[in-house]
Tab-separated table of C-alpha atoms and ligand atoms in Angstrom:
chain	number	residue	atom	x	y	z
A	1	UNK	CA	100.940	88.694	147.461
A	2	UNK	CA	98.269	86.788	146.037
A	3	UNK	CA	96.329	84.450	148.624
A	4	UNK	CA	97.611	81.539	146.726
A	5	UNK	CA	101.377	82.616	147.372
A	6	UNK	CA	100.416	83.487	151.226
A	7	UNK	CA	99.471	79.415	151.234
A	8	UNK	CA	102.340	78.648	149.331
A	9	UNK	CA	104.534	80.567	151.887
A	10	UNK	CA	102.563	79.253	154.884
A	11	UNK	CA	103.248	75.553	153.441
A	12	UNK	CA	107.119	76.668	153.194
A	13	UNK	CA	107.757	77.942	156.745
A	14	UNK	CA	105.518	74.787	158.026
A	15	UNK	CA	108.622	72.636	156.481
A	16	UNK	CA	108.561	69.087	157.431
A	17	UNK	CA	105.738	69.181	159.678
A	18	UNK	CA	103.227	70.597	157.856
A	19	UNK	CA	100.090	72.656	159.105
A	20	UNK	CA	96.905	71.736	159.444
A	21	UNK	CA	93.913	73.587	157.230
A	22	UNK	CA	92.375	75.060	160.343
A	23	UNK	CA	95.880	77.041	160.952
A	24	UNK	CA	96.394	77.973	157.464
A	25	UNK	CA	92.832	79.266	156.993
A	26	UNK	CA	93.766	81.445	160.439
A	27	UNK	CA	97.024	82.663	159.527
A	28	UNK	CA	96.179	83.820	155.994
A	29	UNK	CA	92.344	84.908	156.853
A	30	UNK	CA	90.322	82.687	154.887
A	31	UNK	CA	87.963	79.692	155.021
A	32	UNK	CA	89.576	76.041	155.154
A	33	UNK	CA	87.048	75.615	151.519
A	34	UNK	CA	89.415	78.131	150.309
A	35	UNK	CA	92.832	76.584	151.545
A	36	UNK	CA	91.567	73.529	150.114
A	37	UNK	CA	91.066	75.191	147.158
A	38	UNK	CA	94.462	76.724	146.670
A	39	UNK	CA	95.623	73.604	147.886
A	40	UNK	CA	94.097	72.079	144.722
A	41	UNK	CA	94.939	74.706	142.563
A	42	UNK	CA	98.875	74.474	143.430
A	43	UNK	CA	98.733	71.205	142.893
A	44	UNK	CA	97.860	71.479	139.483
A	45	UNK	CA	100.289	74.016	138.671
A	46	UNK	CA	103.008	70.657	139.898
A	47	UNK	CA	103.388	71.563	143.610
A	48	UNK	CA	103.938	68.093	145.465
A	49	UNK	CA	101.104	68.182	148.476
A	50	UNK	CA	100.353	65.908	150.771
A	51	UNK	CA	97.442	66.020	152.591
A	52	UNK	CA	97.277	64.184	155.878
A	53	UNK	CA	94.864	63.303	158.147
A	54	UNK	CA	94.489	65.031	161.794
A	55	UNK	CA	97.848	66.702	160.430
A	56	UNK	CA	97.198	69.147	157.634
A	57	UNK	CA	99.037	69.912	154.734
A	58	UNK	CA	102.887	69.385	153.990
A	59	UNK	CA	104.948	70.415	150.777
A	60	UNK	CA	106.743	67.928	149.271
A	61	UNK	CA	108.320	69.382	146.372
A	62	UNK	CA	108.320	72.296	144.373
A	63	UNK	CA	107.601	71.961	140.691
A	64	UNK	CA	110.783	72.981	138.298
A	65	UNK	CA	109.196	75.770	136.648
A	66	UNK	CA	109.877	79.263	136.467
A	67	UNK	CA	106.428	80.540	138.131
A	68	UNK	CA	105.973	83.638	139.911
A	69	UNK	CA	106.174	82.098	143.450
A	70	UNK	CA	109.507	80.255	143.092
A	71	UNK	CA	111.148	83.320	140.752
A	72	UNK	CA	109.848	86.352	143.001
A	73	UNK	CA	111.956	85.357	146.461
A	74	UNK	CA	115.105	84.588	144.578
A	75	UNK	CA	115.227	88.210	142.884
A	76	UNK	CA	117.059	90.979	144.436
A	77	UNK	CA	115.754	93.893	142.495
A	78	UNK	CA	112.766	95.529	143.566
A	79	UNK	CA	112.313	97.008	139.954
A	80	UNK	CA	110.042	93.525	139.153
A	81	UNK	CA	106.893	94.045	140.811
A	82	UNK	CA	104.583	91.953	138.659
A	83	UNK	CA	105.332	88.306	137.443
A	84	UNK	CA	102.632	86.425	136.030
A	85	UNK	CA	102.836	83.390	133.837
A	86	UNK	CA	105.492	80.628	134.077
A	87	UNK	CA	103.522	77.173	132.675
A	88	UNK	CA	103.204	77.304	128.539
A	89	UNK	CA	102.182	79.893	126.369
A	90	UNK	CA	102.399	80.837	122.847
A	91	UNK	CA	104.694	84.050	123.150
A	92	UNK	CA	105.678	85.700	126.439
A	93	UNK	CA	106.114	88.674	124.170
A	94	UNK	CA	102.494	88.426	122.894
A	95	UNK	CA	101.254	88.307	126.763
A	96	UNK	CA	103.393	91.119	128.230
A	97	UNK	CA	102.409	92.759	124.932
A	98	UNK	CA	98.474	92.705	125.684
A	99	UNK	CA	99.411	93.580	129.521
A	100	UNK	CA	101.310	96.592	128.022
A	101	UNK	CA	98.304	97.860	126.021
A	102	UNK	CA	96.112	97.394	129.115
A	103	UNK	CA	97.754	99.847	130.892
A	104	UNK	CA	99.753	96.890	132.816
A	105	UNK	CA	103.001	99.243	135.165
A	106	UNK	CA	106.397	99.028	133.988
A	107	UNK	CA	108.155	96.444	135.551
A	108	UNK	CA	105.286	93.545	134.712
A	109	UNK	CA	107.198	90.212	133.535
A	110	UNK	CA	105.384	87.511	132.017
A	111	UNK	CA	107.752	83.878	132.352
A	112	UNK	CA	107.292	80.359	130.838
A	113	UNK	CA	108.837	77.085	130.781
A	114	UNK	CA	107.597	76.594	126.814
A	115	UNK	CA	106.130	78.227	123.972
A	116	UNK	CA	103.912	77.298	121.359
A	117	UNK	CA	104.925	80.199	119.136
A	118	UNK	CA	107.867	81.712	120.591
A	119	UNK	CA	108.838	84.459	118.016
A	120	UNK	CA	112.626	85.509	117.483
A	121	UNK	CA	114.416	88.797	115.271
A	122	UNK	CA	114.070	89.085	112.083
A	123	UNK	CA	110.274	87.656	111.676
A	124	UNK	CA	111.901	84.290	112.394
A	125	UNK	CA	110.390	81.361	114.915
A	126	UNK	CA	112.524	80.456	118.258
A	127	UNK	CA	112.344	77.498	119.489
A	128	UNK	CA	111.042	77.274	123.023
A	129	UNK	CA	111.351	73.330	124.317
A	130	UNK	CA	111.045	72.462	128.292
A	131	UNK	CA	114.404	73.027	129.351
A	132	UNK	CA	114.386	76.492	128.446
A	133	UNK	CA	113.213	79.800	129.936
A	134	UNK	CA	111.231	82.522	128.518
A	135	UNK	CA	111.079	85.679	129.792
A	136	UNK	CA	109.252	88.775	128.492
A	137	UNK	CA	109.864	92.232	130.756
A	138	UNK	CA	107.447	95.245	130.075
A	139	UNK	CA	109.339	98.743	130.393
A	140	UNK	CA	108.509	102.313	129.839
A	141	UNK	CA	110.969	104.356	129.355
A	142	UNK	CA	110.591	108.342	129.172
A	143	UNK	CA	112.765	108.345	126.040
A	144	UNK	CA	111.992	108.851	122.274
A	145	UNK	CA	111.916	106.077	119.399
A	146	UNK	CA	115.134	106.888	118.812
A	147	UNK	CA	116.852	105.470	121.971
A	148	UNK	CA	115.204	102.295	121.636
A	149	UNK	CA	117.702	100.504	119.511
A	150	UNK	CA	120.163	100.360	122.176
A	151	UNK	CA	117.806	99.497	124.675
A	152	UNK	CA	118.482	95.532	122.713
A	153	UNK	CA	121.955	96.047	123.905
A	154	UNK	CA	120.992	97.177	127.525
A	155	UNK	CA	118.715	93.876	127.803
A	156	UNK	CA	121.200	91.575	126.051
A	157	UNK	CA	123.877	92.799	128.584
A	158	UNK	CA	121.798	92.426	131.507
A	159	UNK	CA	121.140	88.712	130.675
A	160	UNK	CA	125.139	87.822	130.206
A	161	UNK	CA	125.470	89.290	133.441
A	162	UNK	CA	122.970	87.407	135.037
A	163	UNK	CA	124.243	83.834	133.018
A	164	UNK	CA	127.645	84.666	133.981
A	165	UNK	CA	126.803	85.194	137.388
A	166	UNK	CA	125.723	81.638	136.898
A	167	UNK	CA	128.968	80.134	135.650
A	168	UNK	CA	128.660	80.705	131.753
A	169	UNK	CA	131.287	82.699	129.900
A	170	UNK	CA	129.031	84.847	128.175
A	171	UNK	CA	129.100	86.675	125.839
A	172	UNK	CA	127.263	89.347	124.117
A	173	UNK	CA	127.101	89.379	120.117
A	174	UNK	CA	126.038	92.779	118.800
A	175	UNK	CA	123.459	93.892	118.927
A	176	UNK	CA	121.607	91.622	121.178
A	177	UNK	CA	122.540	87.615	120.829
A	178	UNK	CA	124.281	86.179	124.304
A	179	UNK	CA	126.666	83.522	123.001
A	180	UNK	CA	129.252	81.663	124.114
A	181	UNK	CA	132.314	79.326	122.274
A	182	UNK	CA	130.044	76.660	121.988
A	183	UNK	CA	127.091	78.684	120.528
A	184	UNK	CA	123.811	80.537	121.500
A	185	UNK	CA	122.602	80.349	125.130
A	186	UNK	CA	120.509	83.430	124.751
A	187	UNK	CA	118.620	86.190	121.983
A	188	UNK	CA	116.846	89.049	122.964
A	189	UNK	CA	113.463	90.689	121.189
A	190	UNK	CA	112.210	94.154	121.495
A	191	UNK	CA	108.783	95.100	120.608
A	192	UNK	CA	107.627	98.959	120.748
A	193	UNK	CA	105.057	100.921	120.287
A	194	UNK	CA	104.960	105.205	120.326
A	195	UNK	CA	103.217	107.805	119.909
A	196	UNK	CA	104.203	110.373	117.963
A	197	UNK	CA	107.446	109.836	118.469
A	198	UNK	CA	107.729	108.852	122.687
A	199	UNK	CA	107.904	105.702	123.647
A	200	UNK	CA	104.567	104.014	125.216
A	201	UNK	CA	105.573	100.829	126.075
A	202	UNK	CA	108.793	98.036	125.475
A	203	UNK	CA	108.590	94.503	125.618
A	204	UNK	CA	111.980	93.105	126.360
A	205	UNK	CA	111.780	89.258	125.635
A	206	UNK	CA	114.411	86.757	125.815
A	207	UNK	CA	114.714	82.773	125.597
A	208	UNK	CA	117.520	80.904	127.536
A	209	UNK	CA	118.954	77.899	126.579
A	210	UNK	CA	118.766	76.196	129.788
A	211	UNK	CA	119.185	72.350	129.051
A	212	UNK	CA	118.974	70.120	125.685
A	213	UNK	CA	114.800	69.099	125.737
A	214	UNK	CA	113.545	66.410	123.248
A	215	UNK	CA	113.644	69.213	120.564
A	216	UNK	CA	117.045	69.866	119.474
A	217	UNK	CA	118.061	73.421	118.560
A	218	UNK	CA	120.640	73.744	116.175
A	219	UNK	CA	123.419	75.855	117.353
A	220	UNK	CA	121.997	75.942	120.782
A	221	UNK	CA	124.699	75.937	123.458
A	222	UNK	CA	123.056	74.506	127.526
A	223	UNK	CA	123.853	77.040	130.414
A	224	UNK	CA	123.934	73.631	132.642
A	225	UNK	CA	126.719	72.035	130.293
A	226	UNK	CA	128.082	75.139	130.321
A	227	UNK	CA	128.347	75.691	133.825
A	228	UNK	CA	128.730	72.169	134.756
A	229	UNK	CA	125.969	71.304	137.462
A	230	UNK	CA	121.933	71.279	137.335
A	231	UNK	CA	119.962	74.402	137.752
A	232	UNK	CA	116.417	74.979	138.616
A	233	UNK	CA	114.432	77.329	135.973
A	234	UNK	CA	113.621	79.957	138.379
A	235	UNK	CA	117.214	80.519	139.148
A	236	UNK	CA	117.984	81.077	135.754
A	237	UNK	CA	115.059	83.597	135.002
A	238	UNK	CA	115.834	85.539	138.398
A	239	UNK	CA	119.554	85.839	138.207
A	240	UNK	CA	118.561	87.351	134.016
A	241	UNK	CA	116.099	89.452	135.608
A	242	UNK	CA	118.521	90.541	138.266
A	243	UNK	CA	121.063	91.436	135.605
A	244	UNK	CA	118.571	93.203	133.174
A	245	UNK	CA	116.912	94.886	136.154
A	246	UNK	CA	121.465	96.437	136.847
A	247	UNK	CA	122.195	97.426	133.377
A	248	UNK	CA	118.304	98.935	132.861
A	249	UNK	CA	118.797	100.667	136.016
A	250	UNK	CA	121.608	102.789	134.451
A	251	UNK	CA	120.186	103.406	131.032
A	252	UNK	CA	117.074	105.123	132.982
A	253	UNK	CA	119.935	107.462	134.666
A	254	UNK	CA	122.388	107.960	132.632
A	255	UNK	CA	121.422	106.324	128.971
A	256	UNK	CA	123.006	103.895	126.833
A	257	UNK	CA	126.488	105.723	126.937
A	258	UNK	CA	127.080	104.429	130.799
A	259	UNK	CA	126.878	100.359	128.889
A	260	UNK	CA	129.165	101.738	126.093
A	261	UNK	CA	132.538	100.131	128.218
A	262	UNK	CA	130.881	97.269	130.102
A	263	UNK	CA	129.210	96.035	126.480
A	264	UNK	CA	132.148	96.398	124.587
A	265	UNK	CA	134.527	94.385	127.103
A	266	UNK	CA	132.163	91.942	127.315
A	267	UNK	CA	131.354	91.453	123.276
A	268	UNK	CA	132.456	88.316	121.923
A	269	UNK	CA	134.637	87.979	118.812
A	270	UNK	CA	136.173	91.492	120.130
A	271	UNK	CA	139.274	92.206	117.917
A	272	UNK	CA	138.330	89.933	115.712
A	273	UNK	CA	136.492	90.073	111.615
A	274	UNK	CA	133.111	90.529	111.227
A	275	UNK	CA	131.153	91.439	108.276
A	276	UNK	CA	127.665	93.171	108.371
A	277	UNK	CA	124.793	92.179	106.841
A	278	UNK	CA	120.842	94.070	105.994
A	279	UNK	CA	117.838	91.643	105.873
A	280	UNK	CA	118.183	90.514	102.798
A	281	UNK	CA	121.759	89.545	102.992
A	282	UNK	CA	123.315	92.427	101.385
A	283	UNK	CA	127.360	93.452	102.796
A	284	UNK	CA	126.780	96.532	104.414
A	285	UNK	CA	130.366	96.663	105.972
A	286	UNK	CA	133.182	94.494	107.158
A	287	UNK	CA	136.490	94.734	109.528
A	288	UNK	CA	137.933	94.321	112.335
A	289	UNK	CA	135.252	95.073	115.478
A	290	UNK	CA	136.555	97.936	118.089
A	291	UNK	CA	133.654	97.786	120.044
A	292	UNK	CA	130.162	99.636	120.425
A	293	UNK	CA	129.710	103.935	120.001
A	294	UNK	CA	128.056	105.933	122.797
A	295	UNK	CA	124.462	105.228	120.505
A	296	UNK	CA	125.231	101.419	120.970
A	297	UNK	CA	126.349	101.206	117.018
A	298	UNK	CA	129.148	98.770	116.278
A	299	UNK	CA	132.116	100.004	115.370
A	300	UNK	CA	134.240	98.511	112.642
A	301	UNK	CA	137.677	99.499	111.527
A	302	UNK	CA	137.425	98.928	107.603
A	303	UNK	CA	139.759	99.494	104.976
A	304	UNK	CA	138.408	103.050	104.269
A	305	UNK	CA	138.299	103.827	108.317
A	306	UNK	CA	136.080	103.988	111.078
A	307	UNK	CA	132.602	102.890	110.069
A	308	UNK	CA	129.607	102.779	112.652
A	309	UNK	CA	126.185	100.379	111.576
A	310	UNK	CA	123.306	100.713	113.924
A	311	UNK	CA	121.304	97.836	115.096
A	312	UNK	CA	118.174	98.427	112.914
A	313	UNK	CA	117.509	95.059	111.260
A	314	UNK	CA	121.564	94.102	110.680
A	315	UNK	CA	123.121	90.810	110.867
A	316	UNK	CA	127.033	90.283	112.588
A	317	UNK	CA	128.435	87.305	110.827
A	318	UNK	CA	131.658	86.038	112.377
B	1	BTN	C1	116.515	86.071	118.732
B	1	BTN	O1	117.649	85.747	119.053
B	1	BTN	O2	116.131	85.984	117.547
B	1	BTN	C2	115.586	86.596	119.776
B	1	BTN	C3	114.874	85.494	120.507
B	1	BTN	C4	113.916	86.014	121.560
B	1	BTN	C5	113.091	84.913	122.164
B	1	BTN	C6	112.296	85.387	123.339
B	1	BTN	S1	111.699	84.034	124.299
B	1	BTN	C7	110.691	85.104	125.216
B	1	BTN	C8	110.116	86.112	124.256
B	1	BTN	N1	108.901	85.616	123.641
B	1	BTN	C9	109.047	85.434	122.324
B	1	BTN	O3	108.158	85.013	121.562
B	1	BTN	N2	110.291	85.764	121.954
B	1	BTN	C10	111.075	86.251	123.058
């Protein structure tokens, strides 16, 4: 815990009646310059403070915003042992991306409430308005390139769970879109890098829909409509991590094939058409969906059989 968090803390269990800056300073081990400093500091990240006189210090409010301090007591899985970030940033991603190549452990999470250049599959842009949370996870699995791919399905799983968990009816869209009737609440993006052929480092990013912003998104469906009351951000980014933290949990033991039942049931469109599609557009395949293989490839029941398309760079079209 970072000195900041052990005044943020200290300011929490005061409650109502507040603490004076002599106590704090004792409790935590510092000078009063430096509570008043951290005092200063919090405020500026959009904690409400008041300061006042021959009482101390009393917090008013929390900001909304999915920073470290209000995400890391709401998790229940230890596997998160780093969170940094939560104000704006260009790309979540990008950050956890320059942690990873710093040597940064697995289990470092970089958050934010908005992004300047939030980056989605396929090379294409994803719009990241207040109202939303962004969430990039750094993992390094003791697995070769090749088990990556479903590692999008592992991460795309682990957020339904966590949205459901929050009153959505998620869904998951192979290989790694969260939907739900009304549209997108969620999309995942992996970023890897190897060498020569074992994984160094994953960056598991995804974007919530949380609540409509100023921006609108089209196709964007609102976990708060969705679930019918308000939510604060750091609920939504710790119940995602929670669920990521489950389904990641078992792919470290016992690989993708222990998600193969609990991704299929929970795939959206399940029995129904789909058609699948490379980069450019081309028809790679199309039928009736059965589900996900032991690899994490979609299944489709064509008119010449069976046929299985791995995640790669493939569109599902409804
Ligand atoms: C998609 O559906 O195309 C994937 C969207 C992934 C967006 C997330 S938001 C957090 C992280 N940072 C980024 O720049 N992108 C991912």
């Amino acid at each position: 815990m970072t000195t900041r968090d052990k005044v943020l803390s200290a300011l929490r269990g005061a409650g109502r009646s507040g603490v004076s800056g002599e106590a704090l300073a004792r409790e935590i081990g510092v000078s009063r310059v430096a509570v008043a400093k951290h005092v200063t500091a919090l405020k500026s990240s959009g904690y409400r403070i008041e300061a006042v006189a021959g009482l101390g210090y009393r917090l008013l409010e929390a900001p909304d915003l999915p920073l470290p301090a209000e995400v890391a007591p709401l998790l229940s899985s230890e596997r998160w042992m780093r969170l940094e970030g939560g104000a704006e940033t260009s790309s979540t991603n990008d950050d956890c991306k320059a942690l990873a190549r710093a040597g940064a452990p697995e289990g470092t999470v970089v958050l934010a409430s908005r992004q300047t250049a939030g980056r989605g599959r396929l090379g294409r842009h994803w719009a990241s308005p207040e109202g939303g949370v962004y969430v990039s996870c750094l993992l390094r699995p003791a697995a070769p390139v090749a088990e990556v791919p479903p590692l999008a399905l592992v991460v795309a799983l682990g957020v339904a769970r966590g949205l459901r968990v929050l009153g959505a009816d998620a869904h998951v869209k192979w290989p790694n879109d969260v939907v739900t009737p009304s549209g997108k609440l969620a999309g995942v993006l992996l970023e890897t890098a190897a060498e020569s052929d074992r994984v160094e480092w994953v960056v598991a990013g995804f974007g919530v829909n949380v609540r409509p912003g100023l921006e609108v998104v089209p196709g964007a469906a609102y976990l708060e409509e969705l679930a019918g009351r308000g939510m604060l951000l750091a609920e939504v980014a710790a119940a995602c991590l929670d669920g990521v933290a489950q389904t990641y949990d078992s792919f470290v033991v016992e690989g993708f094939r222990a998600m193969r039942a609990p991704y299929s049931e929970l795939m959206a469109s399940g029995g129904g058409a789909a058609t699948v599609k490379d980069a450019t557009g081309r028809v790679l395949g199309a039928g009736a969906i059965l589900g996900v293989d032991d690899d994490g490839r979609l299944l489709l029941e064509t008119a010449t059989g069976t046929q299985a398309f791995s995640s790669g760079e493939v569109t599902l079209k409804d």
